[in-house]
mmCIF file of C-alpha atoms and ligand atoms in Angstrom:
data_model
loop_
_atom_site.group_PDB
_atom_site.id
_atom_site.type_symbol
_atom_site.label_atom_id
_atom_site.label_comp_id
_atom_site.label_asym_id
_atom_site.label_seq_id
_atom_site.Cartn_x
_atom_site.Cartn_y
_atom_site.Cartn_z
ATOM 1 C CA MET A 2 65.437 38.406 94.785
ATOM 2 C CA SER A 3 63.839 41.088 92.831
ATOM 3 C CA ASP A 4 63.503 40.995 89.100
ATOM 4 C CA LYS A 5 65.833 42.695 86.581
ATOM 5 C CA PRO A 6 64.321 46.205 85.964
ATOM 6 C CA GLU A 7 63.598 46.907 82.392
ATOM 7 C CA LYS A 8 65.762 50.337 82.625
ATOM 8 C CA PHE A 9 68.244 51.850 85.273
ATOM 9 C CA ILE A 10 68.357 55.235 83.818
ATOM 10 C CA ASP A 11 65.393 57.153 82.988
ATOM 11 C CA GLU A 12 65.070 59.935 80.259
ATOM 12 C CA ASN A 13 66.021 62.499 82.814
ATOM 13 C CA GLY A 14 69.296 60.634 83.334
ATOM 14 C CA LEU A 15 68.237 59.707 86.946
ATOM 15 C CA ARG A 16 68.703 56.118 88.389
ATOM 16 C CA LEU A 17 65.969 53.984 90.030
ATOM 17 C CA ASP A 18 66.839 55.528 93.549
ATOM 18 C CA GLY A 19 66.727 59.170 91.976
ATOM 19 C CA ARG A 20 70.468 59.559 91.989
ATOM 20 C CA ARG A 21 72.513 61.026 89.088
ATOM 21 C CA ILE A 22 74.980 58.600 87.418
ATOM 22 C CA ASP A 23 77.844 60.389 89.439
ATOM 23 C CA GLU A 24 76.088 60.739 92.692
ATOM 24 C CA ILE A 25 77.020 58.488 95.728
ATOM 25 C CA ARG A 26 74.408 57.437 98.092
ATOM 26 C CA PRO A 27 74.004 59.536 101.493
ATOM 27 C CA MET A 28 76.572 58.623 103.970
ATOM 28 C CA LYS A 29 77.075 59.175 107.457
ATOM 29 C CA MET A 30 79.277 57.875 110.193
ATOM 30 C CA GLU A 31 80.338 57.973 113.727
ATOM 31 C CA ILE A 32 83.646 57.035 115.666
ATOM 32 C CA GLY A 33 84.257 55.775 118.893
ATOM 33 C CA VAL A 34 81.019 53.932 119.140
ATOM 34 C CA LEU A 35 82.450 50.790 121.107
ATOM 35 C CA SER A 36 84.110 51.442 124.512
ATOM 36 C CA ARG A 37 86.069 48.067 124.617
ATOM 37 C CA ALA A 38 87.772 48.384 121.132
ATOM 38 C CA ASP A 39 90.800 50.938 120.752
ATOM 39 C CA GLY A 40 89.110 52.207 117.732
ATOM 40 C CA SER A 41 85.590 52.032 116.252
ATOM 41 C CA CYS A 42 83.367 53.386 113.575
ATOM 42 C CA TYR A 43 79.767 52.835 112.710
ATOM 43 C CA LEU A 44 78.682 53.813 109.140
ATOM 44 C CA GLU A 45 75.687 53.797 107.282
ATOM 45 C CA TRP A 46 75.946 54.150 103.415
ATOM 46 C CA GLY A 47 72.261 54.010 101.962
ATOM 47 C CA LYS A 48 70.922 51.038 103.214
ATOM 48 C CA ASN A 49 74.359 49.554 104.161
ATOM 49 C CA LYS A 50 75.073 49.331 107.782
ATOM 50 C CA ILE A 51 78.698 48.453 108.975
ATOM 51 C CA LEU A 52 80.361 48.517 112.115
ATOM 52 C CA ALA A 53 84.061 48.464 112.254
ATOM 53 C CA ALA A 54 86.405 47.923 115.299
ATOM 54 C CA VAL A 55 90.169 48.033 115.632
ATOM 55 C CA TYR A 56 92.248 46.351 118.302
ATOM 56 C CA GLY A 57 95.942 47.144 118.657
ATOM 57 C CA PRO A 58 98.723 47.268 117.986
ATOM 58 C CA ARG A 59 99.447 44.863 120.639
ATOM 59 C CA GLU A 60 102.246 41.961 120.811
ATOM 60 C CA LEU A 61 101.467 38.918 118.437
ATOM 61 C CA HIS A 62 101.075 35.645 119.960
ATOM 62 C CA PRO A 63 102.291 32.939 119.008
ATOM 63 C CA ARG A 64 105.599 34.742 118.547
ATOM 64 C CA ARG A 65 106.386 32.678 115.491
ATOM 65 C CA LEU A 66 103.890 34.639 113.579
ATOM 66 C CA GLN A 67 105.467 37.953 114.326
ATOM 67 C CA LYS A 68 106.843 40.018 111.462
ATOM 68 C CA ALA A 69 110.554 41.232 112.708
ATOM 69 C CA ASP A 70 110.201 44.531 110.811
ATOM 70 C CA SER A 71 106.775 45.362 110.744
ATOM 71 C CA VAL A 72 103.273 45.090 112.232
ATOM 72 C CA LEU A 73 100.894 42.504 111.064
ATOM 73 C CA ILE A 74 97.672 43.645 109.986
ATOM 74 C CA ARG A 75 94.603 41.237 110.107
ATOM 75 C CA TYR A 76 91.440 42.185 108.590
ATOM 76 C CA ARG A 77 88.079 40.340 109.002
ATOM 77 C CA TYR A 78 85.118 41.085 106.734
ATOM 78 C CA ASN A 79 82.050 39.307 107.980
ATOM 79 C CA MET A 80 78.505 39.308 106.866
ATOM 80 C CA ALA A 81 76.082 38.864 109.661
ATOM 81 C CA ALA A 82 73.678 35.995 108.771
ATOM 82 C CA PHE A 83 70.671 38.674 109.106
ATOM 83 C CA SER A 84 72.312 41.148 107.085
ATOM 84 C CA VAL A 85 70.799 40.097 103.471
ATOM 85 C CA GLU A 86 67.589 39.375 102.107
ATOM 86 C CA ASP A 87 68.309 35.398 102.084
ATOM 87 C CA ARG A 88 69.800 34.573 105.471
ATOM 88 C CA ILE A 89 73.458 33.535 104.830
ATOM 89 C CA ARG A 90 75.410 30.731 106.419
ATOM 90 C CA PRO A 91 77.348 32.302 109.511
ATOM 91 C CA GLY A 92 81.152 32.088 109.461
ATOM 92 C CA PRO A 93 84.021 32.554 106.785
ATOM 93 C CA SER A 94 83.416 31.783 103.233
ATOM 94 C CA ARG A 95 85.360 31.926 99.982
ATOM 95 C CA ARG A 96 83.939 35.350 99.430
ATOM 96 C CA SER A 97 84.380 36.794 102.856
ATOM 97 C CA THR A 98 87.991 35.602 102.807
ATOM 98 C CA GLU A 99 88.758 37.030 99.606
ATOM 99 C CA ILE A 100 87.123 40.368 100.575
ATOM 100 C CA SER A 101 89.204 40.181 103.752
ATOM 101 C CA LYS A 102 92.430 39.627 102.034
ATOM 102 C CA VAL A 103 92.026 42.563 99.515
ATOM 103 C CA SER A 104 90.949 44.902 102.114
ATOM 104 C CA ARG A 105 93.799 44.511 104.408
ATOM 105 C CA GLU A 106 96.078 45.088 101.338
ATOM 106 C CA ALA A 107 94.071 48.095 100.603
ATOM 107 C CA PHE A 108 95.615 49.638 103.944
ATOM 108 C CA GLU A 109 99.151 48.449 103.532
ATOM 109 C CA PRO A 110 100.114 51.754 101.555
ATOM 110 C CA VAL A 111 98.872 54.099 104.452
ATOM 111 C CA VAL A 112 99.703 52.184 107.814
ATOM 112 C CA LEU A 113 103.125 52.963 109.145
ATOM 113 C CA THR A 114 103.768 49.423 109.749
ATOM 114 C CA HIS A 115 107.467 49.759 110.655
ATOM 115 C CA LEU A 116 106.629 51.444 113.698
ATOM 116 C CA TYR A 117 105.533 48.162 115.495
ATOM 117 C CA PRO A 118 107.643 45.369 114.710
ATOM 118 C CA GLY A 119 106.208 41.920 116.228
ATOM 119 C CA ALA A 120 102.794 43.621 116.828
ATOM 120 C CA VAL A 121 99.418 42.902 115.146
ATOM 121 C CA ILE A 122 96.514 45.187 114.506
ATOM 122 C CA ASP A 123 93.198 43.597 114.265
ATOM 123 C CA VAL A 124 90.468 45.056 112.206
ATOM 124 C CA PHE A 125 86.881 43.853 112.118
ATOM 125 C CA ALA A 126 84.405 44.878 109.562
ATOM 126 C CA GLU A 127 80.891 43.701 110.441
ATOM 127 C CA VAL A 128 78.209 43.957 107.960
ATOM 128 C CA LEU A 129 74.909 44.456 109.874
ATOM 129 C CA GLN A 130 72.765 45.389 106.816
ATOM 130 C CA ALA A 131 73.778 44.906 103.346
ATOM 131 C CA ASP A 132 72.693 46.668 100.262
ATOM 132 C CA ALA A 133 75.514 46.347 97.537
ATOM 133 C CA GLY A 134 79.020 47.819 98.200
ATOM 134 C CA THR A 135 79.641 46.499 101.505
ATOM 135 C CA ARG A 136 83.417 45.827 100.917
ATOM 136 C CA THR A 137 84.058 49.627 100.133
ATOM 137 C CA ALA A 138 81.805 50.500 102.923
ATOM 138 C CA ALA A 139 83.751 48.303 105.307
ATOM 139 C CA ILE A 140 86.794 49.907 104.118
ATOM 140 C CA ASN A 141 85.471 53.247 104.560
ATOM 141 C CA ALA A 142 84.411 52.360 108.129
ATOM 142 C CA ALA A 143 87.784 50.340 108.951
ATOM 143 C CA SER A 144 89.674 53.415 107.918
ATOM 144 C CA MET A 145 88.021 55.692 110.394
ATOM 145 C CA ALA A 146 88.295 53.045 112.980
ATOM 146 C CA LEU A 147 91.867 52.848 112.550
ATOM 147 C CA ALA A 148 92.376 56.607 112.719
ATOM 148 C CA ASP A 149 90.115 56.554 116.017
ATOM 149 C CA ALA A 150 92.667 53.928 117.543
ATOM 150 C CA GLY A 151 95.217 56.338 116.791
ATOM 151 C CA ILE A 152 97.141 54.049 114.504
ATOM 152 C CA PRO A 153 99.778 56.062 112.549
ATOM 153 C CA MET A 154 99.086 56.487 109.063
ATOM 154 C CA LYS A 155 100.123 58.634 105.989
ATOM 155 C CA GLY A 156 96.392 59.267 105.392
ATOM 156 C CA LEU A 157 92.813 57.767 105.302
ATOM 157 C CA VAL A 158 91.643 55.393 102.626
ATOM 158 C CA SER A 159 88.353 55.816 100.920
ATOM 159 C CA ALA A 160 86.428 53.458 98.706
ATOM 160 C CA CYS A 161 83.559 53.216 96.308
ATOM 161 C CA ALA A 162 82.441 51.404 93.206
ATOM 162 C CA VAL A 163 81.748 52.071 89.587
ATOM 163 C CA GLY A 164 79.656 50.059 87.216
ATOM 164 C CA LYS A 165 77.844 49.885 84.221
ATOM 165 C CA VAL A 166 74.130 49.716 83.532
ATOM 166 C CA ASP A 167 72.162 50.656 80.192
ATOM 167 C CA GLY A 168 75.608 51.158 78.734
ATOM 168 C CA GLN A 169 76.597 54.030 80.908
ATOM 169 C CA LEU A 170 79.064 54.035 83.790
ATOM 170 C CA VAL A 171 77.579 54.764 87.303
ATOM 171 C CA LEU A 172 79.016 55.776 90.610
ATOM 172 C CA ASP A 173 78.422 53.658 93.874
ATOM 173 C CA LEU A 174 76.039 50.850 92.435
ATOM 174 C CA ASN A 175 72.670 50.170 94.298
ATOM 175 C CA LYS A 176 71.471 46.577 94.776
ATOM 176 C CA ALA A 177 69.542 46.343 91.319
ATOM 177 C CA GLU A 178 72.688 47.902 89.425
ATOM 178 C CA ASP A 179 75.025 45.363 91.296
ATOM 179 C CA ASN A 180 72.951 42.187 90.632
ATOM 180 C CA PHE A 181 71.921 43.079 87.279
ATOM 181 C CA GLY A 182 74.373 45.445 85.872
ATOM 182 C CA ASP A 183 77.069 44.940 83.101
ATOM 183 C CA ALA A 184 80.003 45.386 85.515
ATOM 184 C CA ASP A 185 81.138 46.236 89.070
ATOM 185 C CA ILE A 186 84.367 47.724 89.648
ATOM 186 C CA PRO A 187 85.228 48.382 93.405
ATOM 187 C CA MET A 188 88.156 50.535 94.232
ATOM 188 C CA ALA A 189 90.082 52.052 97.471
ATOM 189 C CA ILE A 190 91.948 55.255 96.995
ATOM 190 C CA THR A 191 94.330 56.761 99.615
ATOM 191 C CA SER A 192 94.179 60.389 100.409
ATOM 192 C CA GLU A 193 97.368 61.019 98.242
ATOM 193 C CA GLY A 194 95.238 59.601 95.115
ATOM 194 C CA GLU A 195 97.005 56.246 95.061
ATOM 195 C CA ILE A 196 94.695 53.128 94.231
ATOM 196 C CA SER A 197 95.271 50.390 96.910
ATOM 197 C CA LEU A 198 92.485 47.966 95.751
ATOM 198 C CA ILE A 199 90.776 47.741 92.459
ATOM 199 C CA GLN A 200 88.643 44.570 91.341
ATOM 200 C CA MET A 201 86.516 44.133 88.463
ATOM 201 C CA ASP A 202 83.548 41.942 87.581
ATOM 202 C CA GLY A 203 81.849 42.141 83.976
ATOM 203 C CA ASP A 204 83.105 43.964 80.959
ATOM 204 C CA VAL A 205 84.128 47.447 80.124
ATOM 205 C CA THR A 206 86.099 48.899 77.230
ATOM 206 C CA GLN A 207 89.654 50.404 77.835
ATOM 207 C CA GLU A 208 88.177 53.953 77.536
ATOM 208 C CA GLU A 209 85.339 53.168 80.115
ATOM 209 C CA PHE A 210 87.768 51.524 82.437
ATOM 210 C CA LYS A 211 90.008 54.852 82.622
ATOM 211 C CA LYS A 212 86.681 56.981 82.919
ATOM 212 C CA ALA A 213 85.714 54.658 85.638
ATOM 213 C CA ILE A 214 88.771 55.307 87.685
ATOM 214 C CA GLU A 215 88.308 58.992 87.302
ATOM 215 C CA MET A 216 84.711 58.833 88.360
ATOM 216 C CA CYS A 217 85.726 56.595 91.368
ATOM 217 C CA LYS A 218 88.432 59.042 92.517
ATOM 218 C CA GLU A 219 85.741 61.858 92.289
ATOM 219 C CA GLY A 220 83.531 59.787 94.551
ATOM 220 C CA CYS A 221 86.401 58.795 97.042
ATOM 221 C CA ARG A 222 87.203 62.512 97.249
ATOM 222 C CA GLN A 223 83.613 63.229 98.490
ATOM 223 C CA ILE A 224 83.860 60.172 101.051
ATOM 224 C CA LEU A 225 87.038 61.651 102.137
ATOM 225 C CA GLU A 226 85.376 64.802 102.991
ATOM 226 C CA ILE A 227 82.740 63.298 105.076
ATOM 227 C CA GLN A 228 85.594 61.252 107.000
ATOM 228 C CA LYS A 229 87.647 64.262 107.622
ATOM 229 C CA GLU A 230 84.507 66.185 108.777
ATOM 230 C CA THR A 231 83.584 63.161 111.021
ATOM 231 C CA LEU A 232 87.207 63.233 112.596
ATOM 232 C CA LYS A 233 87.104 67.073 113.073
ATOM 233 C CA ASN A 234 83.673 67.000 114.737
ATOM 234 C CA LYS A 235 84.973 64.325 117.354
ATOM 235 C CA PHE A 236 88.147 66.740 118.081
ATOM 236 C CA THR A 237 85.881 69.873 118.239
ATOM 237 C CA LYS A 238 83.466 68.112 120.665
ATOM 238 C CA LEU A 239 86.531 67.298 122.846
ATOM 239 C CA ASP A 240 87.519 70.730 122.746
ATOM 240 C CA GLU A 241 84.436 71.771 124.095
ATOM 241 C CA VAL A 242 84.241 69.568 127.173
ATOM 242 C CA GLU A 243 84.506 71.863 130.300
ATOM 243 C CA ILE A 244 87.416 70.954 132.744
ATOM 244 C CA PRO A 245 87.039 71.785 136.338
ATOM 245 C CA GLU A 246 89.194 74.321 137.450
ATOM 246 C CA ASP A 247 90.921 71.780 140.099
ATOM 247 C CA GLU A 248 91.812 69.384 137.165
ATOM 248 C CA GLU A 249 93.119 72.155 134.951
ATOM 249 C CA GLU A 250 96.858 71.559 136.289
ATOM 250 C CA ASP A 251 96.524 67.777 135.697
ATOM 251 C CA VAL A 252 95.248 68.212 132.156
ATOM 252 C CA SER A 253 97.834 70.824 131.062
ATOM 253 C CA ALA A 254 100.579 68.278 132.385
ATOM 254 C CA LEU A 255 98.925 65.618 130.412
ATOM 255 C CA VAL A 256 98.568 67.581 127.125
ATOM 256 C CA GLU A 257 102.293 68.648 127.678
ATOM 257 C CA SER A 258 103.456 65.179 128.054
ATOM 258 C CA THR A 259 101.546 64.090 125.184
ATOM 259 C CA LEU A 260 102.948 66.566 122.834
ATOM 260 C CA THR A 261 106.408 65.763 123.925
ATOM 261 C CA SER A 262 106.016 62.144 123.118
ATOM 262 C CA ALA A 263 104.412 63.098 119.842
ATOM 263 C CA ASP A 264 107.549 65.122 119.083
ATOM 264 C CA GLU A 265 109.689 62.059 119.904
ATOM 265 C CA GLY A 266 107.650 60.030 117.762
ATOM 266 C CA GLU A 267 108.133 62.338 114.784
ATOM 267 C CA ALA A 268 111.843 62.549 115.646
ATOM 268 C CA CYS A 269 111.713 58.760 114.639
ATOM 269 C CA GLU A 270 111.054 59.462 111.236
ATOM 270 C CA ASP A 271 114.307 61.216 110.927
ATOM 271 C CA GLU A 272 116.561 58.920 108.985
ATOM 272 C CA GLU A 273 119.412 59.363 111.353
ATOM 273 C CA VAL A 274 117.402 58.250 114.297
ATOM 274 C CA VAL A 275 115.915 55.393 112.258
ATOM 275 C CA GLU A 276 119.502 54.246 111.437
ATOM 276 C CA GLU A 277 120.463 54.273 115.100
ATOM 277 C CA ALA A 278 117.361 52.270 116.010
ATOM 278 C CA ASP A 279 118.289 49.692 113.129
ATOM 279 C CA ALA A 280 121.798 49.334 114.811
ATOM 280 C CA GLU A 281 120.021 48.877 118.091
ATOM 281 C CA ASP A 282 117.879 46.161 116.461
ATOM 282 C CA ASP A 283 121.028 44.622 115.161
ATOM 283 C CA SER A 284 122.505 44.329 118.474
ATOM 284 C CA GLU A 285 119.324 42.622 119.711
ATOM 285 C CA ASP A 286 119.761 39.901 117.341
ATOM 286 C CA VAL A 287 122.061 38.332 119.976
ATOM 287 C CA ASP A 288 119.012 38.382 122.093
ATOM 288 C CA ASP A 289 117.222 36.460 119.422
ATOM 289 C CA VAL A 290 118.831 33.076 120.602
ATOM 290 C CA GLU A 291 117.303 33.579 123.694
ATOM 291 C CA ASP A 292 114.073 34.567 122.169
ATOM 292 C CA VAL A 293 113.848 31.061 120.373
ATOM 293 C CA GLU A 294 114.760 29.410 123.623
ATOM 294 C CA ASP A 295 111.796 31.454 125.232
ATOM 295 C CA ASP A 296 109.593 30.629 122.626
ATOM 296 C CA GLU A 297 108.493 27.389 124.460
ATOM 297 C CA GLU A 298 107.527 29.581 127.223
ATOM 298 C CA ALA A 299 105.863 32.020 125.030
ATOM 299 C CA GLU A 300 103.859 29.341 123.403
ATOM 300 C CA ASP A 301 102.553 28.635 127.117
ATOM 301 C CA GLU A 302 101.667 32.348 127.584
ATOM 302 C CA ASP A 303 99.211 32.088 124.618
ATOM 303 C CA ASP A 304 97.126 29.414 126.314
ATOM 304 C CA VAL A 305 97.155 27.327 123.285
ATOM 305 C CA PRO A 306 99.329 24.229 123.234
ATOM 306 C CA GLU A 307 101.769 24.177 120.403
ATOM 307 C CA GLU A 308 100.143 21.322 118.377
ATOM 308 C CA LYS A 309 96.816 23.239 118.589
ATOM 309 C CA ALA A 310 98.187 26.492 117.518
ATOM 310 C CA ASP A 311 98.310 25.150 113.802
ATOM 311 C CA GLU A 312 94.687 24.221 114.144
ATOM 312 C CA VAL A 313 93.820 27.888 115.352
ATOM 313 C CA VAL A 314 95.774 29.328 112.457
ATOM 314 C CA GLU A 315 93.845 27.206 109.888
ATOM 315 C CA ALA A 316 90.527 27.895 111.408
ATOM 316 C CA ASP A 317 90.880 31.586 111.213
ATOM 317 C CA PRO A 318 91.155 32.404 107.331
ATOM 318 C CA SER A 319 93.057 35.874 108.105
ATOM 319 C CA PHE A 320 95.993 33.661 109.369
ATOM 320 C CA GLU A 321 96.589 31.832 105.983
ATOM 321 C CA ASP A 322 98.230 34.687 104.257
ATOM 322 C CA VAL A 323 100.842 34.683 107.131
ATOM 323 C CA GLU A 324 101.546 31.222 106.694
ATOM 324 C CA GLU A 325 102.274 31.718 103.001
ATOM 325 C CA GLU A 326 104.347 34.852 103.648
ATOM 326 C CA GLU A 327 106.280 32.764 106.083
ATOM 327 C CA ASP A 328 106.891 30.151 103.513
ATOM 328 C CA GLU A 329 107.937 32.800 101.081
ATOM 329 C CA ASN A 330 110.313 34.430 103.341
ATOM 330 C CA PRO A 331 113.231 32.017 103.917
ATOM 331 C CA GLU A 332 114.882 34.533 106.623
ATOM 332 C CA ASP A 333 111.955 33.783 109.077
ATOM 333 C CA ASP A 334 112.695 30.117 108.649
ATOM 334 C CA GLU A 335 116.385 30.749 109.418
ATOM 335 C CA GLU A 336 115.272 32.338 112.855
ATOM 336 C CA GLU A 337 113.204 29.376 113.751
ATOM 337 C CA THR A 338 116.156 27.146 112.983
ATOM 338 C CA VAL A 339 118.511 29.077 115.225
HETATM 339 N N1 LIG B 13 74.812 39.490 98.661
HETATM 340 C C1 LIG B 13 73.668 38.805 99.427
HETATM 341 N N2 LIG B 13 74.034 37.558 99.651
HETATM 342 C C2 LIG B 13 75.578 37.162 99.626
HETATM 343 C C3 LIG B 13 76.427 37.955 99.284
HETATM 344 C C4 LIG B 13 76.059 39.342 98.677
HETATM 345 O O1 LIG B 13 72.560 38.932 99.198
HETATM 346 O O2 LIG B 13 76.010 35.963 99.972
HETATM 347 C C5 LIG B 13 74.103 40.848 98.360
HETATM 348 C C6 LIG B 13 74.482 42.020 99.385
HETATM 349 O O3 LIG B 13 73.490 42.903 99.450
HETATM 350 C C7 LIG B 13 75.876 42.718 98.714
HETATM 351 C C8 LIG B 13 75.342 42.366 97.229
HETATM 352 O O4 LIG B 13 74.767 41.244 97.211
HETATM 353 O O5 LIG B 13 75.932 43.966 99.165
HETATM 354 C C9 LIG B 13 76.601 42.527 96.333
HETATM 355 O O6 LIG B 13 77.560 41.631 96.778
HETATM 356 P P1 LIG B 13 79.047 41.772 96.085
HETATM 357 O O7 LIG B 13 79.651 40.244 96.438
HETATM 358 O O8 LIG B 13 79.066 42.407 94.822
HETATM 359 O O9 LIG B 13 79.849 42.579 97.382
HETATM 360 P P2 LIG B 13 79.639 43.976 97.622
HETATM 361 O O10 LIG B 13 79.070 44.810 96.508
HETATM 362 O O11 LIG B 13 78.636 44.047 99.010
HETATM 363 O O12 LIG B 13 81.018 44.487 98.165
#
C-alpha cells in the first residue's frame, strides 16, 4: 500500500486526482451485458469495475424460506481475489457479509416487494477491480441491473460516499482519501431523495455531517442522471431496430398485449383490487394446510435433502438474515406448525 500523502488538497482546491472537492469520478455503465441473467449492468467508476446481475423474481425454494406477503431480496457483494492490490481470500468475509446486508436494505424502500409473495430476487454484485467506494459503485450497478430485469420499483437507487481530508469534506473518495482520510460516509439515496443506506467511519462534527448529506445528495443526483441516460439510450436503440415488413403485425400484437398486461398490473395498485386480492389470499389459507403437506415433496424438488438444507442456508451468508427474520416472526412458525 502506498504511503499517506502529505496533502490531499492543493492550494488551488484540487485533489490528488485533479478533481474539485465536490466532483465525482467519471462514471460509465452499460446494461444488458449478460445474456443469461434477467438483468445486468457493467459499471466503471474511476478505476472501480463492477458487474451486477439479477435473477428473478422466481419461486423460492426451499418453501419454508418464502415470505407469505412479499418477495425475498438476496444481495451478494463479492470482491474478486484479483480486484485489489494484495490478493484477497476468495469467498465470503465479515466485510462482504456486512456490505451485502446493508446494500440489500438499501433497495427495500424502492422495490415493490408485495407484488411477488413467495418469490426471490437474487442480486449479485461482483467487484472486478476495486479502488475505493466499491459498495456504492455496486449499489449503482445493482440498481441498473434491477431496472434492466424489469423489477417493478418506485425509482432507482444511487449511491456515493463523502469523506473528510485535510479538514475538508470531499465527495466520492479516491483510494488515498479512503485509506488515510479522517472520515468515510457512504450513502444510498432513492430517486425520491430518501436515504436508504448511511454508514460512517471516522469523526465529523454535527455540522459537517449535515453538510456531508447535502453533498452526497448532489452527487447522487448526478449519478441518477447518468443512470437515467443509460436506460434511455437502451430504449432509444430498441426503437431504432428495423422490423421486417412481414413481422410487423406480430410485433404490433406483442406490443398490444404487453401494454394490456401493463395496464392490468397498474390496476393492481388500485386499493380495491388489492383488497380483493387480499380476500383471495385469505381463501387460499385453506390451501396452506395442503401446502405444508406438500412441503415434503417440495423439499425433494429442491434437490437438497431436508437435513442438508440447513447446511446450505448456513453456508450462504445471505441466508442468515432470513433465518433471523423467521425467528422474529412467530406467524411463520405457526404456519410451520400447521
Ligand atoms: N480494499 C482492499 N482489500 C480489502 C478490502 C478493501 O484492498 O480486503 C480496498 C479496496 O480498494 C476498497 C478500499 O480498500 O475499495 C476501501 O474499502 P472499504 O472497506 O472502505 O469499502 P469501499 O469503499 O470499497 O466500499
